[in-house]
PDB file of C-alpha atoms in Angstrom:
ATOM      1  CA  MET A   1      51.788   6.214 -58.780  1.00  0.00           C
ATOM      2  CA  SER A   2      48.060   5.440 -59.073  1.00  0.00           C
ATOM      3  CA  ARG A   3      46.954   5.054 -62.253  1.00  0.00           C
ATOM      4  CA  LEU A   4      43.489   5.461 -64.062  1.00  0.00           C
ATOM      5  CA  HIS A   5      42.745   1.112 -64.969  1.00  0.00           C
ATOM      6  CA  ASP A   6      43.785   0.329 -61.481  1.00  0.00           C
ATOM      7  CA  LEU A   7      41.728   0.433 -58.486  1.00  0.00           C
ATOM      8  CA  PRO A   8      39.538   1.666 -57.381  1.00  0.00           C
ATOM      9  CA  TYR A   9      39.756   3.662 -60.004  1.00  0.00           C
ATOM     10  CA  SER A  10      37.930   1.315 -62.083  1.00  0.00           C
ATOM     11  CA  LEU A  11      34.814   1.866 -59.513  1.00  0.00           C
ATOM     12  CA  LEU A  12      34.469   5.279 -61.923  1.00  0.00           C
ATOM     13  CA  GLN A  13      34.067   6.414 -64.990  1.00  0.00           C
ATOM     14  CA  PHE A  14      35.686  10.195 -66.871  1.00  0.00           C
ATOM     15  CA  TYR A  15      34.249  11.860 -69.553  1.00  0.00           C
ATOM     16  CA  ALA A  16      35.607  15.612 -71.201  1.00  0.00           C
ATOM     17  CA  THR A  17      32.797  17.937 -71.325  1.00  0.00           C
ATOM     18  CA  ALA A  18      32.884  20.138 -73.905  1.00  0.00           C
ATOM     19  CA  PRO A  19      34.812  23.499 -74.602  1.00  0.00           C
ATOM     20  CA  TYR A  20      34.201  26.689 -72.774  1.00  0.00           C
ATOM     21  CA  GLU A  21      35.746  29.782 -72.743  1.00  0.00           C
ATOM     22  CA  CYS A  22      38.834  29.667 -70.317  1.00  0.00           C
ATOM     23  CA  SER A  23      38.574  30.762 -67.257  1.00  0.00           C
ATOM     24  CA  TYR A  24      41.962  31.980 -66.394  1.00  0.00           C
ATOM     25  CA  ILE A  25      43.391  32.633 -70.153  1.00  0.00           C
ATOM     26  CA  ALA A  26      41.565  35.265 -72.491  1.00  0.00           C
ATOM     27  CA  GLY A  27      40.877  34.351 -76.304  1.00  0.00           C
ATOM     28  CA  ARG A  28      41.452  30.100 -74.751  1.00  0.00           C
ATOM     29  CA  GLN A  29      39.199  27.309 -74.893  1.00  0.00           C
ATOM     30  CA  ALA A  30      39.170  24.950 -72.204  1.00  0.00           C
ATOM     31  CA  ARG A  31      37.367  21.448 -71.728  1.00  0.00           C
ATOM     32  CA  SER A  32      37.949  19.523 -68.698  1.00  0.00           C
ATOM     33  CA  GLN A  33      37.661  15.621 -68.091  1.00  0.00           C
ATOM     34  CA  VAL A  34      35.590  14.888 -65.321  1.00  0.00           C
ATOM     35  CA  ALA A  35      35.314  11.078 -62.627  1.00  0.00           C
ATOM     36  CA  THR A  36      31.969  10.345 -61.613  1.00  0.00           C
ATOM     37  CA  PRO A  37      29.985   9.340 -60.218  1.00  0.00           C
ATOM     38  CA  ALA A  38      30.074  11.731 -57.214  1.00  0.00           C
ATOM     39  CA  HIS A  39      28.371   9.991 -54.284  1.00  0.00           C
ATOM     40  CA  LEU A  40      31.559   7.212 -54.950  1.00  0.00           C
ATOM     41  CA  ILE A  41      34.428   9.684 -54.290  1.00  0.00           C
ATOM     42  CA  ASP A  42      34.875   9.794 -50.637  1.00  0.00           C
ATOM     43  CA  THR A  43      38.514  11.429 -48.915  1.00  0.00           C
ATOM     44  CA  LEU A  44      40.438   7.940 -50.394  1.00  0.00           C
ATOM     45  CA  LEU A  45      39.709   7.878 -53.401  1.00  0.00           C
ATOM     46  CA  TYR A  46      39.812  11.558 -54.042  1.00  0.00           C
ATOM     47  CA  SER A  47      42.960  11.816 -52.081  1.00  0.00           C
ATOM     48  CA  GLN A  48      44.039   9.485 -55.454  1.00  0.00           C
ATOM     49  CA  LEU A  49      42.497  11.772 -57.784  1.00  0.00           C
ATOM     50  CA  VAL A  50      44.763  14.641 -56.325  1.00  0.00           C
ATOM     51  CA  ARG A  51      47.569  12.741 -56.333  1.00  0.00           C
ATOM     52  CA  ASP A  52      47.303  12.262 -60.371  1.00  0.00           C
ATOM     53  CA  GLY A  53      46.190  15.688 -61.347  1.00  0.00           C
ATOM     54  CA  PHE A  54      41.741  15.875 -60.684  1.00  0.00           C
ATOM     55  CA  ARG A  55      40.547  18.940 -58.323  1.00  0.00           C
ATOM     56  CA  ARG A  56      36.521  19.237 -56.297  1.00  0.00           C
ATOM     57  CA  SER A  57      34.764  22.212 -57.194  1.00  0.00           C
ATOM     58  CA  GLY A  58      31.510  21.635 -54.683  1.00  0.00           C
ATOM     59  CA  ILE A  59      31.030  17.505 -55.518  1.00  0.00           C
ATOM     60  CA  TYR A  60      32.335  18.358 -59.304  1.00  0.00           C
ATOM     61  CA  THR A  61      36.262  16.540 -59.949  1.00  0.00           C
ATOM     62  CA  TYR A  62      38.030  17.538 -62.943  1.00  0.00           C
ATOM     63  CA  ARG A  63      41.004  18.126 -64.025  1.00  0.00           C
ATOM     64  CA  PRO A  64      41.955  20.284 -67.228  1.00  0.00           C
ATOM     65  CA  TRP A  65      42.068  18.066 -70.575  1.00  0.00           C
ATOM     66  CA  CYS A  66      42.341  21.253 -74.011  1.00  0.00           C
ATOM     67  CA  ASP A  67      42.788  19.888 -77.094  1.00  0.00           C
ATOM     68  CA  ASN A  68      46.196  22.379 -77.571  1.00  0.00           C
ATOM     69  CA  CYS A  69      47.267  23.601 -74.030  1.00  0.00           C
ATOM     70  CA  ARG A  70      49.002  22.727 -71.080  1.00  0.00           C
ATOM     71  CA  ALA A  71      49.359  25.811 -69.114  1.00  0.00           C
ATOM     72  CA  CYS A  72      47.797  23.855 -66.226  1.00  0.00           C
ATOM     73  CA  ILE A  73      50.201  22.867 -63.840  1.00  0.00           C
ATOM     74  CA  PRO A  74      49.831  20.613 -60.506  1.00  0.00           C
ATOM     75  CA  VAL A  75      50.923  21.157 -57.779  1.00  0.00           C
ATOM     76  CA  ARG A  76      52.252  20.784 -54.368  1.00  0.00           C
ATOM     77  CA  LEU A  77      54.082  21.607 -51.590  1.00  0.00           C
ATOM     78  CA  PRO A  78      56.838  19.183 -49.561  1.00  0.00           C
ATOM     79  CA  VAL A  79      56.121  21.089 -46.150  1.00  0.00           C
ATOM     80  CA  GLN A  80      59.641  19.864 -44.084  1.00  0.00           C
ATOM     81  CA  GLN A  81      61.711  21.950 -47.211  1.00  0.00           C
ATOM     82  CA  PHE A  82      59.625  24.734 -47.228  1.00  0.00           C
ATOM     83  CA  GLN A  83      61.600  27.163 -45.935  1.00  0.00           C
ATOM     84  CA  PRO A  84      60.353  31.068 -45.567  1.00  0.00           C
ATOM     85  CA  ASN A  85      61.431  33.548 -47.386  1.00  0.00           C
ATOM     86  CA  ARG A  86      61.634  37.748 -46.247  1.00  0.00           C
ATOM     87  CA  SER A  87      58.202  38.499 -46.846  1.00  0.00           C
ATOM     88  CA  GLN A  88      56.746  35.164 -46.135  1.00  0.00           C
ATOM     89  CA  ARG A  89      58.184  35.703 -42.646  1.00  0.00           C
ATOM     90  CA  ARG A  90      56.820  39.265 -42.036  1.00  0.00           C
ATOM     91  CA  ALA A  91      52.990  37.352 -42.774  1.00  0.00           C
ATOM     92  CA  TRP A  92      53.493  35.092 -40.310  1.00  0.00           C
ATOM     93  CA  LYS A  93      54.921  37.563 -37.706  1.00  0.00           C
ATOM     94  CA  ARG A  94      51.882  40.358 -38.542  1.00  0.00           C
ATOM     95  CA  HIS A  95      49.016  37.164 -38.104  1.00  0.00           C
ATOM     96  CA  LYS A  96      50.146  35.108 -36.064  1.00  0.00           C
ATOM     97  CA  HIS A  97      48.243  36.687 -32.934  1.00  0.00           C
ATOM     98  CA  LEU A  98      44.688  35.377 -35.252  1.00  0.00           C
ATOM     99  CA  ASP A  99      42.763  32.915 -33.795  1.00  0.00           C
ATOM    100  CA  ALA A 100      41.683  29.557 -35.970  1.00  0.00           C
ATOM    101  CA  ILE A 101      38.284  28.324 -35.767  1.00  0.00           C
ATOM    102  CA  GLU A 102      37.361  25.392 -37.181  1.00  0.00           C
ATOM    103  CA  CYS A 103      33.991  25.598 -37.541  1.00  0.00           C
ATOM    104  CA  LYS A 104      30.934  22.893 -39.053  1.00  0.00           C
ATOM    105  CA  LEU A 105      31.186  22.610 -42.785  1.00  0.00           C
ATOM    106  CA  GLY A 106      27.917  24.724 -43.036  1.00  0.00           C
ATOM    107  CA  PHE A 107      26.196  28.340 -43.908  1.00  0.00           C
ATOM    108  CA  SER A 108      27.765  30.831 -42.013  1.00  0.00           C
ATOM    109  CA  GLU A 109      25.964  34.416 -43.610  1.00  0.00           C
ATOM    110  CA  GLU A 110      28.712  35.784 -41.706  1.00  0.00           C
ATOM    111  CA  HIS A 111      31.058  34.230 -44.012  1.00  0.00           C
ATOM    112  CA  PHE A 112      28.796  34.587 -47.013  1.00  0.00           C
ATOM    113  CA  ASP A 113      29.152  38.608 -46.326  1.00  0.00           C
ATOM    114  CA  LEU A 114      32.871  38.499 -45.949  1.00  0.00           C
ATOM    115  CA  TYR A 115      33.205  35.880 -49.074  1.00  0.00           C
ATOM    116  CA  ARG A 116      30.714  38.468 -52.031  1.00  0.00           C
ATOM    117  CA  ARG A 117      33.404  41.369 -50.266  1.00  0.00           C
ATOM    118  CA  TYR A 118      36.289  39.561 -51.344  1.00  0.00           C
ATOM    119  CA  GLN A 119      35.072  38.776 -54.668  1.00  0.00           C
ATOM    120  CA  HIS A 120      33.219  42.468 -55.364  1.00  0.00           C
ATOM    121  CA  SER A 121      36.825  43.918 -54.326  1.00  0.00           C
ATOM    122  CA  ARG A 122      39.138  41.386 -55.769  1.00  0.00           C
ATOM    123  CA  HIS A 123      37.335  40.151 -58.648  1.00  0.00           C
ATOM    124  CA  GLU A 124      35.191  42.266 -59.341  1.00  0.00           C
ATOM    125  CA  GLY A 125      33.899  41.086 -62.941  1.00  0.00           C
ATOM    126  CA  GLY A 126      35.412  37.605 -63.172  1.00  0.00           C
ATOM    127  CA  GLY A 127      31.932  36.030 -62.299  1.00  0.00           C
ATOM    128  CA  MET A 128      32.100  34.782 -58.535  1.00  0.00           C
ATOM    129  CA  ASP A 129      31.410  38.298 -57.647  1.00  0.00           C
ATOM    130  CA  GLN A 130      27.690  37.924 -58.741  1.00  0.00           C
ATOM    131  CA  ASP A 131      27.157  34.615 -56.890  1.00  0.00           C
ATOM    132  CA  ASP A 132      24.681  33.932 -54.671  1.00  0.00           C
ATOM    133  CA  ARG A 133      23.730  32.303 -51.760  1.00  0.00           C
ATOM    134  CA  GLU A 134      22.761  28.610 -52.845  1.00  0.00           C
ATOM    135  CA  GLN A 135      26.021  29.062 -55.387  1.00  0.00           C
ATOM    136  CA  TYR A 136      28.640  29.808 -52.749  1.00  0.00           C
ATOM    137  CA  ALA A 137      27.288  26.990 -51.046  1.00  0.00           C
ATOM    138  CA  HIS A 138      27.424  24.057 -53.915  1.00  0.00           C
ATOM    139  CA  PHE A 139      30.853  25.856 -54.558  1.00  0.00           C
ATOM    140  CA  LEU A 140      32.152  25.184 -50.995  1.00  0.00           C
ATOM    141  CA  LEU A 141      30.011  23.802 -48.917  1.00  0.00           C
ATOM    142  CA  ASP A 142      29.401  20.476 -50.511  1.00  0.00           C
ATOM    143  CA  SER A 143      31.512  18.096 -50.503  1.00  0.00           C
ATOM    144  CA  GLN A 144      32.417  14.558 -49.909  1.00  0.00           C
ATOM    145  CA  VAL A 145      35.546  14.334 -48.506  1.00  0.00           C
ATOM    146  CA  ASP A 146      37.002  15.462 -44.832  1.00  0.00           C
ATOM    147  CA  THR A 147      36.653  18.820 -45.427  1.00  0.00           C
ATOM    148  CA  ARG A 148      37.680  21.062 -43.137  1.00  0.00           C
ATOM    149  CA  LEU A 149      36.349  25.125 -42.178  1.00  0.00           C
ATOM    150  CA  VAL A 150      38.580  27.245 -40.576  1.00  0.00           C
ATOM    151  CA  GLU A 151      37.659  30.635 -39.903  1.00  0.00           C
ATOM    152  CA  PHE A 152      40.665  33.669 -38.707  1.00  0.00           C
ATOM    153  CA  ARG A 153      39.602  36.147 -35.946  1.00  0.00           C
ATOM    154  CA  GLU A 154      41.165  39.183 -34.517  1.00  0.00           C
ATOM    155  CA  GLN A 155      39.923  39.861 -30.802  1.00  0.00           C
ATOM    156  CA  GLY A 156      36.601  38.700 -32.939  1.00  0.00           C
ATOM    157  CA  THR A 157      36.395  40.446 -35.298  1.00  0.00           C
ATOM    158  CA  LEU A 158      36.226  37.590 -39.087  1.00  0.00           C
ATOM    159  CA  ARG A 159      39.018  37.947 -41.376  1.00  0.00           C
ATOM    160  CA  MET A 160      39.486  35.700 -42.882  1.00  0.00           C
ATOM    161  CA  VAL A 161      37.788  31.261 -43.912  1.00  0.00           C
ATOM    162  CA  SER A 162      39.708  28.956 -45.417  1.00  0.00           C
ATOM    163  CA  LEU A 163      38.862  25.435 -46.748  1.00  0.00           C
ATOM    164  CA  ILE A 164      40.613  23.003 -46.663  1.00  0.00           C
ATOM    165  CA  ASP A 165      40.535  19.828 -47.423  1.00  0.00           C
ATOM    166  CA  CYS A 166      41.908  16.303 -45.741  1.00  0.00           C
ATOM    167  CA  LEU A 167      43.957  13.626 -47.523  1.00  0.00           C
ATOM    168  CA  ALA A 168      46.235  10.446 -47.567  1.00  0.00           C
ATOM    169  CA  ASP A 169      49.204  12.519 -47.453  1.00  0.00           C
ATOM    170  CA  GLY A 170      47.875  16.143 -46.267  1.00  0.00           C
ATOM    171  CA  LEU A 171      46.080  18.696 -47.356  1.00  0.00           C
ATOM    172  CA  SER A 172      44.656  20.196 -50.561  1.00  0.00           C
ATOM    173  CA  SER A 173      43.840  24.578 -50.577  1.00  0.00           C
ATOM    174  CA  VAL A 174      40.360  24.310 -52.155  1.00  0.00           C
ATOM    175  CA  TYR A 175      39.607  28.419 -51.016  1.00  0.00           C
ATOM    176  CA  THR A 176      40.532  30.976 -49.220  1.00  0.00           C
ATOM    177  CA  PHE A 177      38.621  34.631 -48.751  1.00  0.00           C
ATOM    178  CA  TYR A 178      39.624  36.861 -46.709  1.00  0.00           C
ATOM    179  CA  ASP A 179      38.831  41.250 -45.548  1.00  0.00           C
ATOM    180  CA  PRO A 180      40.475  43.127 -48.496  1.00  0.00           C
ATOM    181  CA  ASP A 181      39.803  46.061 -46.739  1.00  0.00           C
ATOM    182  CA  ILE A 182      43.184  45.446 -44.835  1.00  0.00           C
ATOM    183  CA  PRO A 183      46.110  47.562 -47.184  1.00  0.00           C
ATOM    184  CA  GLY A 184      48.752  45.341 -47.152  1.00  0.00           C
ATOM    185  CA  ALA A 185      47.770  42.675 -45.150  1.00  0.00           C
ATOM    186  CA  SER A 186      49.273  39.547 -46.926  1.00  0.00           C
ATOM    187  CA  LEU A 187      46.196  37.722 -45.841  1.00  0.00           C
ATOM    188  CA  GLY A 188      46.063  35.377 -48.332  1.00  0.00           C
ATOM    189  CA  THR A 189      50.073  34.872 -48.056  1.00  0.00           C
ATOM    190  CA  TYR A 190      49.324  34.073 -44.018  1.00  0.00           C
ATOM    191  CA  GLY A 191      46.123  31.405 -45.079  1.00  0.00           C
ATOM    192  CA  ILE A 192      49.411  29.608 -47.169  1.00  0.00           C
ATOM    193  CA  LEU A 193      51.817  29.678 -44.669  1.00  0.00           C
ATOM    194  CA  TRP A 194      49.020  28.587 -41.756  1.00  0.00           C
ATOM    195  CA  GLN A 195      48.267  25.738 -44.141  1.00  0.00           C
ATOM    196  CA  ILE A 196      52.052  24.408 -44.361  1.00  0.00           C
ATOM    197  CA  ALA A 197      52.078  25.223 -40.995  1.00  0.00           C
ATOM    198  CA  SER A 198      48.679  22.675 -40.053  1.00  0.00           C
ATOM    199  CA  CYS A 199      50.128  19.805 -42.790  1.00  0.00           C
ATOM    200  CA  ALA A 200      53.204  19.831 -40.505  1.00  0.00           C
ATOM    201  CA  MET A 201      51.430  20.191 -37.543  1.00  0.00           C
ATOM    202  CA  ILE A 202      49.556  16.629 -38.293  1.00  0.00           C
ATOM    203  CA  GLY A 203      53.069  14.079 -40.134  1.00  0.00           C
ATOM    204  CA  ARG A 204      51.549  14.626 -43.850  1.00  0.00           C
ATOM    205  CA  PRO A 205      54.404  15.337 -46.268  1.00  0.00           C
ATOM    206  CA  TYR A 206      52.026  17.573 -48.645  1.00  0.00           C
ATOM    207  CA  LEU A 207      50.545  21.115 -49.023  1.00  0.00           C
ATOM    208  CA  TYR A 208      48.402  20.561 -52.889  1.00  0.00           C
ATOM    209  CA  LEU A 209      48.115  23.844 -53.785  1.00  0.00           C
ATOM    210  CA  GLY A 210      45.496  22.930 -57.262  1.00  0.00           C
ATOM    211  CA  TYR A 211      47.371  24.708 -60.057  1.00  0.00           C
ATOM    212  CA  TRP A 212      49.412  26.868 -61.259  1.00  0.00           C
ATOM    213  CA  ILE A 213      49.561  28.536 -63.919  1.00  0.00           C
ATOM    214  CA  ARG A 214      52.688  31.558 -64.941  1.00  0.00           C
ATOM    215  CA  ASP A 215      50.493  34.053 -67.947  1.00  0.00           C
ATOM    216  CA  CYS A 216      47.786  33.969 -65.133  1.00  0.00           C
ATOM    217  CA  ASN A 217      48.141  36.431 -62.662  1.00  0.00           C
ATOM    218  CA  LYS A 218      45.844  35.101 -60.081  1.00  0.00           C
ATOM    219  CA  MET A 219      47.513  31.718 -60.390  1.00  0.00           C
ATOM    220  CA  ASN A 220      51.283  32.536 -60.538  1.00  0.00           C
ATOM    221  CA  TYR A 221      51.510  33.185 -56.998  1.00  0.00           C
ATOM    222  CA  LYS A 222      52.239  29.528 -56.185  1.00  0.00           C
ATOM    223  CA  GLN A 223      55.822  29.957 -57.291  1.00  0.00           C
ATOM    224  CA  ARG A 224      56.789  32.230 -54.309  1.00  0.00           C
ATOM    225  CA  PHE A 225      56.267  29.515 -52.207  1.00  0.00           C
ATOM    226  CA  LEU A 226      59.223  26.712 -52.918  1.00  0.00           C
ATOM    227  CA  PRO A 227      59.565  24.679 -53.556  1.00  0.00           C
ATOM    228  CA  LEU A 228      57.666  23.756 -55.194  1.00  0.00           C
ATOM    229  CA  GLU A 229      56.839  20.103 -57.273  1.00  0.00           C
ATOM    230  CA  GLY A 230      54.691  20.042 -59.584  1.00  0.00           C
ATOM    231  CA  ARG A 231      52.830  17.448 -61.919  1.00  0.00           C
ATOM    232  CA  VAL A 232      54.537  17.432 -65.387  1.00  0.00           C
ATOM    233  CA  GLU A 233      53.578  14.385 -68.361  1.00  0.00           C
ATOM    234  CA  GLY A 234      52.389  12.361 -65.164  1.00  0.00           C
ATOM    235  CA  GLN A 235      55.654  12.949 -62.706  1.00  0.00           C
ATOM    236  CA  TRP A 236      55.337  14.630 -60.009  1.00  0.00           C
ATOM    237  CA  ARG A 237      58.711  16.963 -59.941  1.00  0.00           C
ATOM    238  CA  LEU A 238      60.752  19.645 -58.301  1.00  0.00           C
ATOM    239  CA  LEU A 239      59.469  22.389 -60.315  1.00  0.00           C
ATOM    240  CA  THR A 240      62.929  24.158 -61.620  1.00  0.00           C
ATOM    241  CA  GLU A 241      63.339  27.821 -62.718  1.00  0.00           C
ATOM    242  CA  GLN A 242      63.721  26.978 -65.548  1.00  0.00           C
ATOM    243  CA  ASP A 243      60.020  25.687 -66.015  1.00  0.00           C
ATOM    244  CA  TYR A 244      59.027  28.812 -64.200  1.00  0.00           C
ATOM    245  CA  ILE A 245      59.952  30.167 -67.656  1.00  0.00           C
ATOM    246  CA  GLU A 246      58.730  27.042 -70.140  1.00  0.00           C
ATOM    247  CA  LEU A 247      56.184  25.470 -69.102  1.00  0.00           C
ATOM    248  CA  GLY A 248      52.698  27.345 -70.177  1.00  0.00           C
TER     249      GLY A 248
END
């Protein structure tokens, strides 16, 4: 396991932000630890940072660093051990006909329109539903690591877009947005299943899913993909049913 004092971490500096309002749990204050300078963080270094619980938003690489809260648990899925449940098998069967097309990492008005529809439908009032083109680009398209943009089409119609980082030991799910107007489609579930299958195809052991947060509906869905490993007290280990009750 990499440590902050080991190479190439010695090239980086880490600072804690001032407290800000938590976007996941109402009434809590959050802080982040940020890795700088951003221009030094390439794919190999970012892979090590992800193993230490970091995540990125654009070129901003951070991890939760809150004073009195440990609710954000970095999680990853060991793909060779994954067994889909019944609803996940149904989602895979329903959408496996979609055409997955890797695109150049760049702005597309069609992608942005889908992103806006998704945000307004699924996350209205969360702030991201007000993103303009520049904010969208900074969030999803600014990257100094090996990032893939994959669109999913049904007979030419855009249904979903996924941003995925390729790491030394797996893939990292950056963000997925999809057509919100298809009732009961389970496109988000299918997107994760597709990434799991992609990990297995390229022979990398883990799909990193960001943070699991028990008390946040937007983030606790990840416990439906089993088995799930969490980074708890600086160590990766398999999460248990008791963890899902106690962690947070």
